Tab-separated table of N, CA and C in Angstrom:
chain	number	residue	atom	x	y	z
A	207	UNK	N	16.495	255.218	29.035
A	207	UNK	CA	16.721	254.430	27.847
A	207	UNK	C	17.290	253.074	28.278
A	208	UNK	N	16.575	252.118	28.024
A	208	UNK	CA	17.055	250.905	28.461
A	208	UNK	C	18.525	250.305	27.948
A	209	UNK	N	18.569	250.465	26.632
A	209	UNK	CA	19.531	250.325	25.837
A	209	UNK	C	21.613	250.701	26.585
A	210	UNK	N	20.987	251.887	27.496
A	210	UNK	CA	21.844	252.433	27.832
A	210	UNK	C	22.356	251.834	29.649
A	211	UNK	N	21.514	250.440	29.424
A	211	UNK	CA	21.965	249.838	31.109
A	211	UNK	C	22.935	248.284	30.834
A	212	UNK	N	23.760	248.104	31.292
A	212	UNK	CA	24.111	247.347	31.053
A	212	UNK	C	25.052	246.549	31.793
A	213	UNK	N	25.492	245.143	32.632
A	213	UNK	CA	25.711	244.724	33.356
A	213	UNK	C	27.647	245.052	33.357
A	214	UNK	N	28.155	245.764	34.261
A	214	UNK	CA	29.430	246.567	34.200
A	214	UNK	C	30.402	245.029	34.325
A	215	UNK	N	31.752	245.889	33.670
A	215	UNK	CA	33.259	244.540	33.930
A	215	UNK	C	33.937	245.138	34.772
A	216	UNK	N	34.363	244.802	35.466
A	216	UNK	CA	35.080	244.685	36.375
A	216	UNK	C	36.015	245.936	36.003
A	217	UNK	N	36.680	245.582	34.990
A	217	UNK	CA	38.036	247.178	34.653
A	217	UNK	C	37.295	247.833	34.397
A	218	UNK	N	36.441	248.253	34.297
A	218	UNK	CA	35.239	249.689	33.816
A	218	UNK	C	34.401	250.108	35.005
A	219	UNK	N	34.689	248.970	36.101
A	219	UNK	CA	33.407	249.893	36.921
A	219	UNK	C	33.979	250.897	37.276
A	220	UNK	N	35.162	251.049	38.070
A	220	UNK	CA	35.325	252.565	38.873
A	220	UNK	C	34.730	253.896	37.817
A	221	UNK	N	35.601	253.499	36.689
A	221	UNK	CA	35.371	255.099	35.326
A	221	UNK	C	33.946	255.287	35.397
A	222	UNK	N	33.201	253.719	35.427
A	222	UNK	CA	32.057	254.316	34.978
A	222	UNK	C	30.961	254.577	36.078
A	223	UNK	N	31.457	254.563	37.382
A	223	UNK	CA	30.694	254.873	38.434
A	223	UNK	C	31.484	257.082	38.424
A	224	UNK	N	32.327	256.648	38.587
A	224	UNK	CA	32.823	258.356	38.679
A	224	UNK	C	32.168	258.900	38.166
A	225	UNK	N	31.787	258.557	36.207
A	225	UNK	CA	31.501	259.506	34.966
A	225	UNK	C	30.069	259.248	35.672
A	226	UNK	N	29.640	258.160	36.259
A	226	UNK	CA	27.919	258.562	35.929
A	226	UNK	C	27.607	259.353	37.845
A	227	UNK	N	28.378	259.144	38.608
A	227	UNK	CA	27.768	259.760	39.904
A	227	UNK	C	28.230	261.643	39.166
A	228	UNK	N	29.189	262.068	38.797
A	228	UNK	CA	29.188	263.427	37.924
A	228	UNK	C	28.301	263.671	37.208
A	229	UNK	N	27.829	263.016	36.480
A	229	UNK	CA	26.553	263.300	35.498
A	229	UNK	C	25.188	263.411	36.112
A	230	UNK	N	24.942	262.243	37.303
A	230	UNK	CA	24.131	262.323	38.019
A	230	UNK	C	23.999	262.516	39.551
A	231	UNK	N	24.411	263.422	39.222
A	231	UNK	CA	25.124	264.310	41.108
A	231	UNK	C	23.706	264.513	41.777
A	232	UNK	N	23.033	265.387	40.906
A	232	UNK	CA	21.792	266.537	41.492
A	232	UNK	C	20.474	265.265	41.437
A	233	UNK	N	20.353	264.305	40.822
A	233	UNK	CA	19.486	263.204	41.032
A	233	UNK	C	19.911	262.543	41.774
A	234	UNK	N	21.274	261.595	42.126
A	234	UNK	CA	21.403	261.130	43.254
A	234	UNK	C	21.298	261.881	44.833
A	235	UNK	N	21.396	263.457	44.599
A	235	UNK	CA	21.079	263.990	46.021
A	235	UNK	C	19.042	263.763	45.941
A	236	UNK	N	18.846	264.366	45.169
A	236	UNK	CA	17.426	264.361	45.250
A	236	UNK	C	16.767	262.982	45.693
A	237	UNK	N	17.340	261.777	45.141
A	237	UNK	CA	16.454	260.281	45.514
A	237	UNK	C	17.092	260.605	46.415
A	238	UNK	N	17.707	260.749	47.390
A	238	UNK	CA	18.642	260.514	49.138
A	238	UNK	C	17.513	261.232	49.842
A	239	UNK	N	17.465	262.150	49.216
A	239	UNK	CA	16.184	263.618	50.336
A	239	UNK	C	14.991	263.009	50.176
A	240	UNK	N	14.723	262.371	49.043
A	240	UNK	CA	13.319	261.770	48.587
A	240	UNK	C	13.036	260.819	49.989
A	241	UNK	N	14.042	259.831	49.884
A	241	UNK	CA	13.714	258.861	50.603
A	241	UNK	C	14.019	259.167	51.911
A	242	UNK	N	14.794	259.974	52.932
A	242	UNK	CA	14.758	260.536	53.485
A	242	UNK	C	13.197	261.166	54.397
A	243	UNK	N	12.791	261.564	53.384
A	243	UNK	CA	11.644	262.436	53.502
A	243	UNK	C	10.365	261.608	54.068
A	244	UNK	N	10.639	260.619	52.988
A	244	UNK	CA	9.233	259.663	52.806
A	244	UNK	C	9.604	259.033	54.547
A	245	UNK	N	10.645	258.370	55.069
A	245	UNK	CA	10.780	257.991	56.136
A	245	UNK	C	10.440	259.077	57.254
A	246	UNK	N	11.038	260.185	56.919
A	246	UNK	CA	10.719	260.964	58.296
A	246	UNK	C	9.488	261.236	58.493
A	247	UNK	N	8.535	261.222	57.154
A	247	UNK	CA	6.616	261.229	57.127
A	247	UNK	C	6.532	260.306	57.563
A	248	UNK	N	6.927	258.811	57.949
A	248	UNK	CA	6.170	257.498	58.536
A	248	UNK	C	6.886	257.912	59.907
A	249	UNK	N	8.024	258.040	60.561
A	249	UNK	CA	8.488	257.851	61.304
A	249	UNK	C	8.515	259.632	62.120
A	250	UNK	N	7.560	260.348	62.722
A	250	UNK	CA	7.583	261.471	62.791
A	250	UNK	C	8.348	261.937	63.991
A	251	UNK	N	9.064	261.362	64.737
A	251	UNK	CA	10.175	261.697	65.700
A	251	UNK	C	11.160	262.062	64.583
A	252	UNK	N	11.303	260.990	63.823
A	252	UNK	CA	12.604	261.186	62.980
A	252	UNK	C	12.305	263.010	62.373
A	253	UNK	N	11.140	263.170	62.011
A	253	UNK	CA	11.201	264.352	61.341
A	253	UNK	C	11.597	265.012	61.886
A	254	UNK	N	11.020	265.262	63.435
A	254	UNK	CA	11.407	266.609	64.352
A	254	UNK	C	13.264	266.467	64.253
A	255	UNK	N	13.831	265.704	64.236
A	255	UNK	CA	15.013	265.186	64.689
A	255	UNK	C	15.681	265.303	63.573
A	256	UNK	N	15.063	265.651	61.746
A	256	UNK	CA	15.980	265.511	61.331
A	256	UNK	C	15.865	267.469	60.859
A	257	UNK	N	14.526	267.836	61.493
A	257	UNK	CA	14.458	269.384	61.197
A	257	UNK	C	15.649	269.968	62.269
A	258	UNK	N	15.541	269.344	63.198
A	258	UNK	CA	16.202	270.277	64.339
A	258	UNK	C	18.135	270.307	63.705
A	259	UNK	N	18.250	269.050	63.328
A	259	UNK	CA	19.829	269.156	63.044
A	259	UNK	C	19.981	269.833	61.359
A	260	UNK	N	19.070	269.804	60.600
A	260	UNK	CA	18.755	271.009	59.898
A	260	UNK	C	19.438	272.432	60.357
A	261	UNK	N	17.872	272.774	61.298
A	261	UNK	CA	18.416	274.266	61.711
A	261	UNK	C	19.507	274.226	62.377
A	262	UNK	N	19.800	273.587	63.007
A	262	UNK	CA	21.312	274.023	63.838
A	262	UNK	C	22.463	273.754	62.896
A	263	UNK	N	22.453	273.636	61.790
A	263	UNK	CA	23.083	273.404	60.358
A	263	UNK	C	23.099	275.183	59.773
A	264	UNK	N	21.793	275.350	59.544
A	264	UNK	CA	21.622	276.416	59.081
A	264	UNK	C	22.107	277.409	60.225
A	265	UNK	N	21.753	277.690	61.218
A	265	UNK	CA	22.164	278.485	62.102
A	265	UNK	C	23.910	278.508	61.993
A	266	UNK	N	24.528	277.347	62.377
A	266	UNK	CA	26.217	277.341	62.176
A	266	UNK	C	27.036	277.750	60.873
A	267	UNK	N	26.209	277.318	59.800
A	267	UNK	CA	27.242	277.299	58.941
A	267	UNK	C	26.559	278.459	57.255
A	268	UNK	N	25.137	279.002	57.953
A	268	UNK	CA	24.535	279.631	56.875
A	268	UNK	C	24.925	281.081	57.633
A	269	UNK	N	24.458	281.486	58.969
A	269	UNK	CA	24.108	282.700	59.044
A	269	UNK	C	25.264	282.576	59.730
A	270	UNK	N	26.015	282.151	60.260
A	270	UNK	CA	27.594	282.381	60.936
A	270	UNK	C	28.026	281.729	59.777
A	271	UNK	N	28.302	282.182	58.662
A	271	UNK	CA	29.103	281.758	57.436
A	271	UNK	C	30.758	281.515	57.569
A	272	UNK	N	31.794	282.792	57.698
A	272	UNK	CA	32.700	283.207	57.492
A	272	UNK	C	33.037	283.658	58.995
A	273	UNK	N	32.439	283.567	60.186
A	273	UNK	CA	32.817	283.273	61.680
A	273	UNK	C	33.105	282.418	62.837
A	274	UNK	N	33.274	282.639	63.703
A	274	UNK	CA	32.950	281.705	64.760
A	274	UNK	C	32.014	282.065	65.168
A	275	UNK	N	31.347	281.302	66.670
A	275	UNK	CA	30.562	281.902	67.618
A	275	UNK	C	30.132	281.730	68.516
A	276	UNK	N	29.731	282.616	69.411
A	276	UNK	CA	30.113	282.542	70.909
A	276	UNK	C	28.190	282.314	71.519
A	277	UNK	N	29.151	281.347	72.645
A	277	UNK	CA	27.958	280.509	73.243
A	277	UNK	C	28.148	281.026	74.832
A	278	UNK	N	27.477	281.771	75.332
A	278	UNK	CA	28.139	282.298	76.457
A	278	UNK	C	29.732	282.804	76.541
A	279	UNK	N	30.360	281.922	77.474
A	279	UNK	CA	31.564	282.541	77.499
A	279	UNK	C	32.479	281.560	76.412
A	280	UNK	N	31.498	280.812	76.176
A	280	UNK	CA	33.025	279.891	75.082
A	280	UNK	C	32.562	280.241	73.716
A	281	UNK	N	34.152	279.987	73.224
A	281	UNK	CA	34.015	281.173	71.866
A	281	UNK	C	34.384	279.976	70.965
A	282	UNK	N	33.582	279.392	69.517
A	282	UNK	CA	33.479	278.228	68.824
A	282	UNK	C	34.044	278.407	67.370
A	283	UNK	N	35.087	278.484	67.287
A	283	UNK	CA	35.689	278.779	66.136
A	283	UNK	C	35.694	278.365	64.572
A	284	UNK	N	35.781	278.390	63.235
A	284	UNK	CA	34.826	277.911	62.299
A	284	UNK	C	35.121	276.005	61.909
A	285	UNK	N	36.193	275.548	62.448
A	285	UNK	CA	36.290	274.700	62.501
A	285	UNK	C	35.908	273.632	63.610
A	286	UNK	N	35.362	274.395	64.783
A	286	UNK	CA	35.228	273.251	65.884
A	286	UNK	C	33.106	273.431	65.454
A	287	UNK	N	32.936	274.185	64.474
A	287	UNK	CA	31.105	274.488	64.199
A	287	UNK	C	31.050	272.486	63.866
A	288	UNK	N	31.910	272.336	62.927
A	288	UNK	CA	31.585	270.776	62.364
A	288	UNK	C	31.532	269.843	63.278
A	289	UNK	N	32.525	270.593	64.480
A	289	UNK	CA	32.329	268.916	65.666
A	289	UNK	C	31.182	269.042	66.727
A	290	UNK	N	30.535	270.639	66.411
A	290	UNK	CA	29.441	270.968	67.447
A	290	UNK	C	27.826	270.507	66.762
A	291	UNK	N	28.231	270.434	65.502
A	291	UNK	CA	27.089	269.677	64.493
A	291	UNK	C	27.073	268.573	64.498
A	292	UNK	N	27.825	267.688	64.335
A	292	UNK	CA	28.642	266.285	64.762
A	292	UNK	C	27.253	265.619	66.084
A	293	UNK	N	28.180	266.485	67.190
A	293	UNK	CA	27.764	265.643	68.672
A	293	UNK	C	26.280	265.866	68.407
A	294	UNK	N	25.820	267.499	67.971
A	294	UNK	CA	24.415	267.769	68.174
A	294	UNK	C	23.357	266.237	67.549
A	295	UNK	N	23.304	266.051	66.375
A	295	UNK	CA	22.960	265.151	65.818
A	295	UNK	C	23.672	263.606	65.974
A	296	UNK	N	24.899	263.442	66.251
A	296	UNK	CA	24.281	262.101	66.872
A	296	UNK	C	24.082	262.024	68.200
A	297	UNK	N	23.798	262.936	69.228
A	297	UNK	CA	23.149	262.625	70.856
A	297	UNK	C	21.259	262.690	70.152
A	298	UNK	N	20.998	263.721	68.995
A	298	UNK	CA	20.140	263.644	68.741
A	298	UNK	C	19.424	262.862	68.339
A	299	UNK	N	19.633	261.809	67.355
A	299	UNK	CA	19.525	260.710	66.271
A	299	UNK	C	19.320	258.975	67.540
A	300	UNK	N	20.665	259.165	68.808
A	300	UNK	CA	20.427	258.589	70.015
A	300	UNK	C	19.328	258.096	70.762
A	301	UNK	N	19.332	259.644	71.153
A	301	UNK	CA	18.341	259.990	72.343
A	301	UNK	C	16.816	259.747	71.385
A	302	UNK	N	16.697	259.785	70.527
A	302	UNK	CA	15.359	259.663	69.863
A	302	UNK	C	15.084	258.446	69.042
A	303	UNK	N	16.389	257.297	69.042
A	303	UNK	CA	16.350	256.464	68.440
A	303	UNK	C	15.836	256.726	67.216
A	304	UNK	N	16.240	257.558	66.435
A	304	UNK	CA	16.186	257.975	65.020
A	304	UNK	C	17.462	257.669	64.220
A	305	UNK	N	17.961	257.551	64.525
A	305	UNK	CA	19.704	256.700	64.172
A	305	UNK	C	19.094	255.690	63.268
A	306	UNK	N	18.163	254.732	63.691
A	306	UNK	CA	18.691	253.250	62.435
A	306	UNK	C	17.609	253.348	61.438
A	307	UNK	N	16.541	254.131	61.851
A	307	UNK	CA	15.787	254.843	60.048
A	307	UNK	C	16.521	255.499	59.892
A	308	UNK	N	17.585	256.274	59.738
A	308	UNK	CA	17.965	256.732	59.107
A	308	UNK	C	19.126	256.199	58.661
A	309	UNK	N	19.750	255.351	59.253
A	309	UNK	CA	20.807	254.354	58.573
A	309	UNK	C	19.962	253.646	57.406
A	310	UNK	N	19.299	253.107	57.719
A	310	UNK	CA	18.349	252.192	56.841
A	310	UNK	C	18.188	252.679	55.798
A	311	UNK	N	17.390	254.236	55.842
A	311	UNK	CA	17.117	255.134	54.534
A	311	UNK	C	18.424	255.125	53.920
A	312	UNK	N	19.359	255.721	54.377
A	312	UNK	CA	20.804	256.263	53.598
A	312	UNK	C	21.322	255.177	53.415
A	313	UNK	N	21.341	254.142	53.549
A	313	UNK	CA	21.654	252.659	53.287
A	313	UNK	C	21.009	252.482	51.716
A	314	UNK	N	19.527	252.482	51.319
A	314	UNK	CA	18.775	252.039	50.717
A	314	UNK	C	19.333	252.909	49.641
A	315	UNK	N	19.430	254.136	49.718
A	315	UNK	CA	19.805	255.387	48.866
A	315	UNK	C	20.982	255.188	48.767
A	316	UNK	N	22.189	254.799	48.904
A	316	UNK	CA	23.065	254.902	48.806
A	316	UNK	C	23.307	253.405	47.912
A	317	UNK	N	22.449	252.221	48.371
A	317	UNK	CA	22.736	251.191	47.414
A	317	UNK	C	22.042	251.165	46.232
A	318	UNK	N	20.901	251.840	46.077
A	318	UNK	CA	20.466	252.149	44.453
A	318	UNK	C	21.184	253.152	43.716
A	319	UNK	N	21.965	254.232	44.507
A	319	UNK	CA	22.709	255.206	43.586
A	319	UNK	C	24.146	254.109	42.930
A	320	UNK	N	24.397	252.901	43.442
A	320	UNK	CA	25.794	252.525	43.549
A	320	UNK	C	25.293	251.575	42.154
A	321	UNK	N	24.185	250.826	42.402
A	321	UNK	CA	23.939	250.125	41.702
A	321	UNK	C	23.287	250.782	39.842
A	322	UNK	N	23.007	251.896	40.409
A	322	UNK	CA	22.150	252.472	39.214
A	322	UNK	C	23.808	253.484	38.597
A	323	UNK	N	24.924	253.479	38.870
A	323	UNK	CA	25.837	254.557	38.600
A	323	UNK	C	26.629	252.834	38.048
A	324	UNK	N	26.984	252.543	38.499
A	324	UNK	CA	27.405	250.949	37.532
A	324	UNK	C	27.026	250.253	36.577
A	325	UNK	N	25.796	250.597	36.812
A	325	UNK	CA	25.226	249.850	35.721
A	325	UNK	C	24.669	250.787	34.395
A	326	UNK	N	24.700	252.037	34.578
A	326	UNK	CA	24.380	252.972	33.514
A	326	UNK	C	25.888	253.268	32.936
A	327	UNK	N	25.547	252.993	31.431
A	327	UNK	CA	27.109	253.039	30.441
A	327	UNK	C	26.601	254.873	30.485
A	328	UNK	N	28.215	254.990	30.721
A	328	UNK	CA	28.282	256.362	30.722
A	328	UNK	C	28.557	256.952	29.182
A	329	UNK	N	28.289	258.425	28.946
A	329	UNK	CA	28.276	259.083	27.696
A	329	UNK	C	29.961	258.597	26.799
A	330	UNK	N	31.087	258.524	27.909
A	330	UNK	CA	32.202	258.349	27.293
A	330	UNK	C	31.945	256.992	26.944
A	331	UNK	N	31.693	256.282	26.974
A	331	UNK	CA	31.516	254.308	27.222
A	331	UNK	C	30.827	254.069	25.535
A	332	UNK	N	29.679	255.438	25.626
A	332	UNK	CA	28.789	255.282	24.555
A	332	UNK	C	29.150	255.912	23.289
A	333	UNK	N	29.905	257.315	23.718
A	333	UNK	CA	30.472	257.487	22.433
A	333	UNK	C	31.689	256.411	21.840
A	334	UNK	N	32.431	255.864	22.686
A	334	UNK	CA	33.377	254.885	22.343
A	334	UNK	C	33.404	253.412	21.419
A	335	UNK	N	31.797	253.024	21.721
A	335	UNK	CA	30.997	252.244	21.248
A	335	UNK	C	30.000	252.224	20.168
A	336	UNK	N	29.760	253.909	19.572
A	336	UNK	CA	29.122	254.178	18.455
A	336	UNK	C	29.370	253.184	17.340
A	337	UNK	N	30.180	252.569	17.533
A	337	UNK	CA	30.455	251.517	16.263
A	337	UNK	C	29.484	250.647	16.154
A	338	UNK	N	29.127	249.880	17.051
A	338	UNK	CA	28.170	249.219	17.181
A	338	UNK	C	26.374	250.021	17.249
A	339	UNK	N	25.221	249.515	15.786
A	339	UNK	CA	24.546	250.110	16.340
A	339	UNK	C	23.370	249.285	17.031
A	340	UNK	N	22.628	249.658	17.835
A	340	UNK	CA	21.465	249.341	18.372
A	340	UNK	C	20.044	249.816	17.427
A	341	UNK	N	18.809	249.081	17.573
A	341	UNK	CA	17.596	249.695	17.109
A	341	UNK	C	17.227	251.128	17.703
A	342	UNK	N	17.754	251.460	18.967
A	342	UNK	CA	17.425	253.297	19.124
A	342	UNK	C	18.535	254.275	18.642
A	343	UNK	N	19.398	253.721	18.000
A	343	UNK	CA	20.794	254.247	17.275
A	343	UNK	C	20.084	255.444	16.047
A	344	UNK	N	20.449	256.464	16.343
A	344	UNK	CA	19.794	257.005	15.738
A	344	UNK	C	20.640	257.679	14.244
A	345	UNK	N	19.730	257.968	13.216
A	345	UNK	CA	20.468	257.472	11.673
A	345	UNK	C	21.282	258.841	11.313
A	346	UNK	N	22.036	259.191	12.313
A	346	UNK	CA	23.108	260.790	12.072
A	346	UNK	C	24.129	259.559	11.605
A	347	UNK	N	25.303	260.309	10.695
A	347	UNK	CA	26.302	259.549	10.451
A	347	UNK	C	26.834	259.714	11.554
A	348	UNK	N	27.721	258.362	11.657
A	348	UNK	CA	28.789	258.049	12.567
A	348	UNK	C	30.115	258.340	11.901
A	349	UNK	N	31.064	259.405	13.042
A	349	UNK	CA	32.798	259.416	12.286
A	349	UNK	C	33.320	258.320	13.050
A	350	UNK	N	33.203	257.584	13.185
A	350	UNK	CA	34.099	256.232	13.354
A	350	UNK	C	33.638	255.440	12.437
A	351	UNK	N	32.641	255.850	11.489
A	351	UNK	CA	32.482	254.169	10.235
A	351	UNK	C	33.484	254.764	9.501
A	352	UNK	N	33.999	253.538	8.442
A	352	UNK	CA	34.882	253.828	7.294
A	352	UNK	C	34.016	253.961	5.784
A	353	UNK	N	32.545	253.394	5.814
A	353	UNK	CA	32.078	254.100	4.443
A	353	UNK	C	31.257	254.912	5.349
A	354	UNK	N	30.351	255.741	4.046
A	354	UNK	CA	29.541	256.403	3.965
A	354	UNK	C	28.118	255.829	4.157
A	355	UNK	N	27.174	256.420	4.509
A	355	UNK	CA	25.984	255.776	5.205
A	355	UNK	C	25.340	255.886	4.113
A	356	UNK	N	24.519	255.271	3.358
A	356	UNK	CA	23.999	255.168	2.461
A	356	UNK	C	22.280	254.613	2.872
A	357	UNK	N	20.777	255.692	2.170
A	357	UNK	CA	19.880	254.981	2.911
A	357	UNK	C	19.025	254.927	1.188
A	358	UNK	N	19.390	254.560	0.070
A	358	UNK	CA	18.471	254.385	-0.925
A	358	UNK	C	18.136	253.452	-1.207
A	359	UNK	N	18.779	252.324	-0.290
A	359	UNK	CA	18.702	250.973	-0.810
A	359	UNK	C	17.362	250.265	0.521
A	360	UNK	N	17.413	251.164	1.415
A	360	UNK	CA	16.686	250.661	2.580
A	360	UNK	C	14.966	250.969	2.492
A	361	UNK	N	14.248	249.703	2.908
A	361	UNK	CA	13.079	250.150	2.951
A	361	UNK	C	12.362	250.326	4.291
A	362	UNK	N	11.569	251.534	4.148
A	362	UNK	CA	10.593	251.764	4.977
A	362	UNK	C	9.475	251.071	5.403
């Protein structure tokens, strides 16, 4: 809804970046993977590179959930899994020069979520503002007017 974009002030951006990255959590992950994706299809090192730190994701922290685990004789406890995911992927991202598409991507994704979460008036912003209506304002009464909505006088 276009109606509902609108260029943010300064004392409103933080509220209204919070209220709208909450509202739009599961779409801002999805455009990140989107674009993500679309890069690792042009750039197909990146893919292998971004499957492999995938599985070793899944391997650490899906099927060793609630453990550590042992790599030969050294034993990796559930907190050192994050710094063994860590090195894995960036020697990986390195060594394959897959590092700056993927900065680039998460760059790009990260500045349209910032820009699109600022600039969308959030539901609190809009109920606050019901006073004012717009042409997509739709004709339910409003409890913030002081009369009654009256439509016999209006023509179709």
């Amino acid at each position: 809804n276009p109606a509902r974009v609108q260029r943010p002030q300064m004392r409103s951006i933080m509220a209204r970046m919070q209220a709208n990255i909450s509202m739009f959590f599961h779409n801002y992950v999805l455009l990140t993977l989107v674009i993500t994706a679309l890069g690792a299809i042009l750039h197909p090192l990146a893919f292998i590179t971004f499957f492999s730190i995938f599985f070793v994701y899944a391997v650490l922290f899906l099927y060793h959930e609630n453990s550590g685990i042992q790599i030969g004789r050294l034993y990796i406890h559930e907190h050192g899994k994050s710094m063994v995911l860590l090195m894995f992927a960036l020697c990986a991202l390195g060594l394959t020069n897959s590092g700056p598409v993927m900065l680039i991507l998460v760059g790009i994704a990260l500045c349209s979520i910032v820009l699109h979460s600022s600039c969308m008036i959030s539901k609190e912003e809009l109920d606050s503002s019901a006073d004012v209506l717009s042409p997509r304002t739709s004709l339910t009464r409003n409890p913030h007017a002081s009369e009654p909505i009256c439509f016999e006088d209006s023509v179709v």
